[in-house]
Short mmCIF file of C-alpha atoms and ligand atoms in Angstrom, two decimals:
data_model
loop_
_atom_site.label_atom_id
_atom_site.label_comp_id
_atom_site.label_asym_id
_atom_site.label_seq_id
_atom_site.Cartn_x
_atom_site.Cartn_y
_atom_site.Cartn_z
CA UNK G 290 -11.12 14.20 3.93
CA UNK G 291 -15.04 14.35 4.23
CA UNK G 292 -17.50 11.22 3.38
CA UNK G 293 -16.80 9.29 1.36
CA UNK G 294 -19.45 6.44 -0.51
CA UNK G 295 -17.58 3.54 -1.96
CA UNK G 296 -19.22 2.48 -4.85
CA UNK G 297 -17.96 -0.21 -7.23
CA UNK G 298 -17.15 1.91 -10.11
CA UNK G 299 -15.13 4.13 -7.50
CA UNK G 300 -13.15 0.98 -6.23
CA UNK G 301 -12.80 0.10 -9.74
CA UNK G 302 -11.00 3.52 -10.98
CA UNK G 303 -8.88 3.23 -7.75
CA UNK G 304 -7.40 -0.11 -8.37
CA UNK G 305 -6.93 0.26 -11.85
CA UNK G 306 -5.27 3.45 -11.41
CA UNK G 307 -3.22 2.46 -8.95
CA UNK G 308 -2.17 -1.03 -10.26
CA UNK G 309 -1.21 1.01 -13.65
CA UNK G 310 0.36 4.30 -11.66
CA UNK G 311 2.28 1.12 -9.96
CA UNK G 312 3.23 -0.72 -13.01
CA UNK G 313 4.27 2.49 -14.59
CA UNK G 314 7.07 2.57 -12.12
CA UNK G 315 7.77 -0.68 -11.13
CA UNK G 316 11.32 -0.08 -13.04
CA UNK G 317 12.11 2.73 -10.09
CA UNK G 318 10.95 0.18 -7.55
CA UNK G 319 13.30 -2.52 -9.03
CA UNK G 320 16.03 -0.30 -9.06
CA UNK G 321 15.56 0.83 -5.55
CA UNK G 322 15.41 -2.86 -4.52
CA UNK G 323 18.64 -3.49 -6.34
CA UNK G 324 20.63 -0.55 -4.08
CA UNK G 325 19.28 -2.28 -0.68
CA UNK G 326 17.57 -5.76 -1.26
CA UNK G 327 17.47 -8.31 -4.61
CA UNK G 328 16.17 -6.19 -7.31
CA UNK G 329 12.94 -7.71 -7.59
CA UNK G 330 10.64 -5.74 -6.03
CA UNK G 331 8.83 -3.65 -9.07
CA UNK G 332 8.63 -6.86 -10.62
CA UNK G 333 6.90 -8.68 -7.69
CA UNK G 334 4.45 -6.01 -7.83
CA UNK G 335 3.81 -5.94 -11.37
CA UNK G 336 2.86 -9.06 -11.38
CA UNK G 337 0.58 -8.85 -8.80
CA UNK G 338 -1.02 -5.58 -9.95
CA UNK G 339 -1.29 -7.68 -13.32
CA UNK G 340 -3.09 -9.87 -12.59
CA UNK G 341 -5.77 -7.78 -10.42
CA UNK G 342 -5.84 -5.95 -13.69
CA UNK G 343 -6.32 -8.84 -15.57
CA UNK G 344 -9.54 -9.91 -13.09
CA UNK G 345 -10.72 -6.46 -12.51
CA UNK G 346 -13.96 -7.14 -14.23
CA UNK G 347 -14.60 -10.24 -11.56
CA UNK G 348 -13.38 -8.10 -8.58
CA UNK G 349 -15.18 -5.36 -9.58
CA UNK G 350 -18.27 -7.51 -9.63
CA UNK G 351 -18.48 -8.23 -6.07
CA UNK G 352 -19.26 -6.01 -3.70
CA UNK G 353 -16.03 -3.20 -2.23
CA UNK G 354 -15.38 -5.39 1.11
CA UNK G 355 -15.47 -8.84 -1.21
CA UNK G 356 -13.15 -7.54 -3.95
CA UNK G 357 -10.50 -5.78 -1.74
CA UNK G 358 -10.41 -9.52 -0.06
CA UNK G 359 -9.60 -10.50 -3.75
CA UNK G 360 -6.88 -8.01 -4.01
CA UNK G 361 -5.23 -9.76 -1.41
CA UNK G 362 -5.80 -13.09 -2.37
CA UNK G 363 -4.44 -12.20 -5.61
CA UNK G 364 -1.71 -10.62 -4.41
CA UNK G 365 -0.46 -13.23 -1.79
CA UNK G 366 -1.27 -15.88 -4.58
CA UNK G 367 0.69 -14.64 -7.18
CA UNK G 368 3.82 -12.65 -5.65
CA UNK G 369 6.47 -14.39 -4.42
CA UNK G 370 8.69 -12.00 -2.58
CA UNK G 371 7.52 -10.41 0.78
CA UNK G 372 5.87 -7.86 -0.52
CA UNK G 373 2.92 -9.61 -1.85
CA UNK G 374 1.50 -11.16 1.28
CA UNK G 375 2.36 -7.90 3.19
CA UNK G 376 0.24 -5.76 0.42
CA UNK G 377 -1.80 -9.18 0.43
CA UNK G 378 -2.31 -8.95 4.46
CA UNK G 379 -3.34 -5.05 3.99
CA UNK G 380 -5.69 -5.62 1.40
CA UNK G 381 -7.38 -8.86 2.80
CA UNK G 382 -7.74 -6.31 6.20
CA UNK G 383 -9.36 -3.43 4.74
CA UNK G 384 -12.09 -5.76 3.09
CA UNK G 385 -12.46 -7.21 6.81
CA UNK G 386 -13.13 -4.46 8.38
CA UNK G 387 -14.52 -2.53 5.44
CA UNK G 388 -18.18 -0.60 6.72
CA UNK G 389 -20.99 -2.26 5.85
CA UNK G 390 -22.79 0.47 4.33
CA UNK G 391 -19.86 1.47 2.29
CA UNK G 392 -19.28 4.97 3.51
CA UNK G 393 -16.15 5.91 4.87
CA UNK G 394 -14.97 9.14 6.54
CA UNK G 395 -11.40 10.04 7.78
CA UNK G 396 -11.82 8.52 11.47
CA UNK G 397 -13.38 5.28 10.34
CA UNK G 398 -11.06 4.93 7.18
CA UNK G 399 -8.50 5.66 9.91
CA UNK G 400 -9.80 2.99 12.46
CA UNK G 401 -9.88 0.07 9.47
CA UNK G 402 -6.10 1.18 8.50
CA UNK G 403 -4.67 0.98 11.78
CA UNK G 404 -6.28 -2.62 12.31
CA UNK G 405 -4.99 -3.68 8.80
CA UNK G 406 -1.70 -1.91 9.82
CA UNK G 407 -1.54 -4.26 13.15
CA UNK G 408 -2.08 -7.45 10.90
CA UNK G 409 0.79 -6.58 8.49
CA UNK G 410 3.26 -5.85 11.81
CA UNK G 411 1.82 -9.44 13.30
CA UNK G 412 2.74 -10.98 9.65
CA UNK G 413 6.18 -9.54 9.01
CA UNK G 414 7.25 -9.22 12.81
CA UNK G 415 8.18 -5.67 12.00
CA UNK G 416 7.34 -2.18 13.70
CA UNK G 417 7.59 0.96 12.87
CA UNK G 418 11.68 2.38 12.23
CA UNK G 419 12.21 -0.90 10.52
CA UNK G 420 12.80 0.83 7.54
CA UNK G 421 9.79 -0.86 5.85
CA UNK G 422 6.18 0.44 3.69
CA UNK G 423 5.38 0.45 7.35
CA UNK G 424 6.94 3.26 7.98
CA UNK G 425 4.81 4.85 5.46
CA UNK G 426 1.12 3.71 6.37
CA UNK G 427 1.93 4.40 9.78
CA UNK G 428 1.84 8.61 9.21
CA UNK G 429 -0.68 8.38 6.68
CA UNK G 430 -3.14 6.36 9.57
CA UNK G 431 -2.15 8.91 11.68
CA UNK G 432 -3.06 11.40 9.32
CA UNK G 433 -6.12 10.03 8.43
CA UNK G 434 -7.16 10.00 12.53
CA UNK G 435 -6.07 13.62 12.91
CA UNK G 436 -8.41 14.45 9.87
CA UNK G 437 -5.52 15.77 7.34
CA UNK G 438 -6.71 16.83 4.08
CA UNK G 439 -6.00 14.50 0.46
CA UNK G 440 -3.04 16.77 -0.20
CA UNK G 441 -2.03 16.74 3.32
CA UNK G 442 -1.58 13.11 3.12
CA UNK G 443 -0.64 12.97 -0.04
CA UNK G 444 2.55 15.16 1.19
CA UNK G 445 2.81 13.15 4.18
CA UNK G 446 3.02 9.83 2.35
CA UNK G 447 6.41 11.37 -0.07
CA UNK G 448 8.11 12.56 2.74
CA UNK G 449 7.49 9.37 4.88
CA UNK G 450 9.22 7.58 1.88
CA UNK G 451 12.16 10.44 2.14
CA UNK G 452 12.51 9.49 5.37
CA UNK G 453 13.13 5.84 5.08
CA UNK G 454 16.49 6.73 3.20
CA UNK G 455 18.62 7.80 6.41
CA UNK G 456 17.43 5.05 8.38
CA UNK G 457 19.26 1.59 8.92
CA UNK G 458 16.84 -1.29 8.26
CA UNK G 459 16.39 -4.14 10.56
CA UNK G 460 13.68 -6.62 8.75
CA UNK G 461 13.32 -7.12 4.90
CA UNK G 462 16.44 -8.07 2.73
CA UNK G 463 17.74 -5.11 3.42
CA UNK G 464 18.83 -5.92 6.78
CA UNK G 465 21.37 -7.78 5.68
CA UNK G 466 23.11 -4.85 4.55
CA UNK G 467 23.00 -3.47 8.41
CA UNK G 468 24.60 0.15 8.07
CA UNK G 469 24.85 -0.02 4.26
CA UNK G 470 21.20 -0.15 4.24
CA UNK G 471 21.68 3.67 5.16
CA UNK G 472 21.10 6.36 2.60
CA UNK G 473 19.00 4.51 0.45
CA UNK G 474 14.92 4.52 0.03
CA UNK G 475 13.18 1.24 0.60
CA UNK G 476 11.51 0.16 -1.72
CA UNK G 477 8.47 -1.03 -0.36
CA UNK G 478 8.14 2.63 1.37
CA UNK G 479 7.96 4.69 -2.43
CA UNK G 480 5.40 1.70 -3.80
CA UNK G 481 3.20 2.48 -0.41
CA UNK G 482 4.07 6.42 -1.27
CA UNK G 483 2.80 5.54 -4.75
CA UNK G 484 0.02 3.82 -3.88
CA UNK G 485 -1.24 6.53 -1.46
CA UNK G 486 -0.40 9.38 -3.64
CA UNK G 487 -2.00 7.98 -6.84
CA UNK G 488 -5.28 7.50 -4.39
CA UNK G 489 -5.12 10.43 -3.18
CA UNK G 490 -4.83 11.89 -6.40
CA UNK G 491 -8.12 10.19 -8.14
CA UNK G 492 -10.08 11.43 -4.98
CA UNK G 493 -9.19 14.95 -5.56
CA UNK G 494 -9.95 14.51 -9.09
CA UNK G 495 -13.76 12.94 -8.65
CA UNK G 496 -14.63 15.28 -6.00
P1 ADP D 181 11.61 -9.39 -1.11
O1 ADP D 181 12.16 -8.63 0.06
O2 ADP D 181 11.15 -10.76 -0.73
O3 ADP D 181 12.54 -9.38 -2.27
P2 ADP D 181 10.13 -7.23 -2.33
O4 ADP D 181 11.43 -6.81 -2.89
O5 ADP D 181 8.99 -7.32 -3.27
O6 ADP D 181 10.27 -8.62 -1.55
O7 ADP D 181 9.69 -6.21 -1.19
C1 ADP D 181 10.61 -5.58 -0.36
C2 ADP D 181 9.89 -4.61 0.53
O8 ADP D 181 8.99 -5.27 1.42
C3 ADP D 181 10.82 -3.84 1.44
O9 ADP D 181 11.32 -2.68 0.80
C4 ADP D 181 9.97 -3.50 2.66
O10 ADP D 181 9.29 -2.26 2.52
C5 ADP D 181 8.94 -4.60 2.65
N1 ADP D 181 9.20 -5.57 3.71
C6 ADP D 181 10.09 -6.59 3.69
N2 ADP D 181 10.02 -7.30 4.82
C7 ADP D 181 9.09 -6.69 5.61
C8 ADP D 181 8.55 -6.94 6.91
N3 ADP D 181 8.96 -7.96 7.66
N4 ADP D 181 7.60 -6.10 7.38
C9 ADP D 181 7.16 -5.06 6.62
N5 ADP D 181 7.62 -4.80 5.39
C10 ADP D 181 8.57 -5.58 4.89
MG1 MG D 182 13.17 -7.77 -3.32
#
């Protein structure tokens, strides 16, 4: 990935295509959720993702580092499984750590992941093998820092998710299920596939 400015408008595209790529699927995620967890985890996002959309012209307003704090507001606010604050934890990171001047390169967009990654581990007590959306941002950080290309990472995200399905989760609902957790997806690992791929995806398209 090369430089990269932020501008509004670009933040703008991103979140609406994601929150719709998101909501297009959130049937998938459900049913996921329903194999390994309690079924609600497309519609927890949904609603989140709604109601970003639904503020997108206020979020949009402010400037990148203000309105990805929004996102997370949002999404903590109005989500009531775990996923929300998790996603909410992310989000409200990124805009914390977000560069002051906006421009963002693989190493630097790699640095402000890995800090947001570290705040979503301190919030759900998880690491990585958990069988969590961890277990997706984790490789794509790592991808970013070894300065991977969009369709590298993009790759890297799917096959993260694939490789949530043979292991046995320990935190999350699903760890309930102990072994019987094995040989499914989680959940939250496809919607943090999703995410990345549908970003990765408008990138390649505006560049
Ligand atoms: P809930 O588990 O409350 O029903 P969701 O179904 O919306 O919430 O989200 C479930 C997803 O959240 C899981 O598939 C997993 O990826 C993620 N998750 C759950 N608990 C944790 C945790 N402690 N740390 C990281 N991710 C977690
Ligand atoms: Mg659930």
């Amino acid at each position: 990935m090369g430089k990269l400015q932020m501008t509004p408008d670009l933040l703008r595209s991103l979140l609406q295509g994601t929150a719709e790529a998101v909501i297009a699927q959130a049937e998938h995620l459900t049913a996921l959720d329903q194999a390994i967890g309690d079924g609600d985890h497309g519609i927890n996002m949904k609603r989140g993702l709604q109601n970003v959309l639904a503020d997108l012209d206020n979020i949009t307003a402010k400037p990148p580092a203000e309105a990805l704090k929004a996102v997370g507001m949002t999404m903590v606010m109005k989500v009531g499984g775990a996923s929300g604050p998790l996603y909410g934890t992310l989000a409200m990171t990124l805009g914390k750590e977000w560069p002051t001047d906006d421009e963002l390169d693989s190493s630097k967009l790699g640095q402000i992941l890995a800090v947001s990654i570290e705040a979503l581990k301190k919030r759900g007590k998880a690491d990585l093998g958990a069988k969590t959306m961890l277990d997706v941002l984790a490789p794509v950080q790592q991808a970013l820092e070894a300065n991977k290309s969009i369709a590298e990472i993009s790759v890297i995200a799917q096959q993260a998710a694939e490789a949530t399905i043979p292991m046995k989760a320990t935190r999350g609902r699903a760890s309930f299920l102990g072994d019987r957790s094995i040989g499914h997806m989680d959940p939250g690992a496809y919607s943090s596939a999703l995410i990345i791929q549908t970003i990765c995806q408008l990138l390649e398209e505006k560049s």
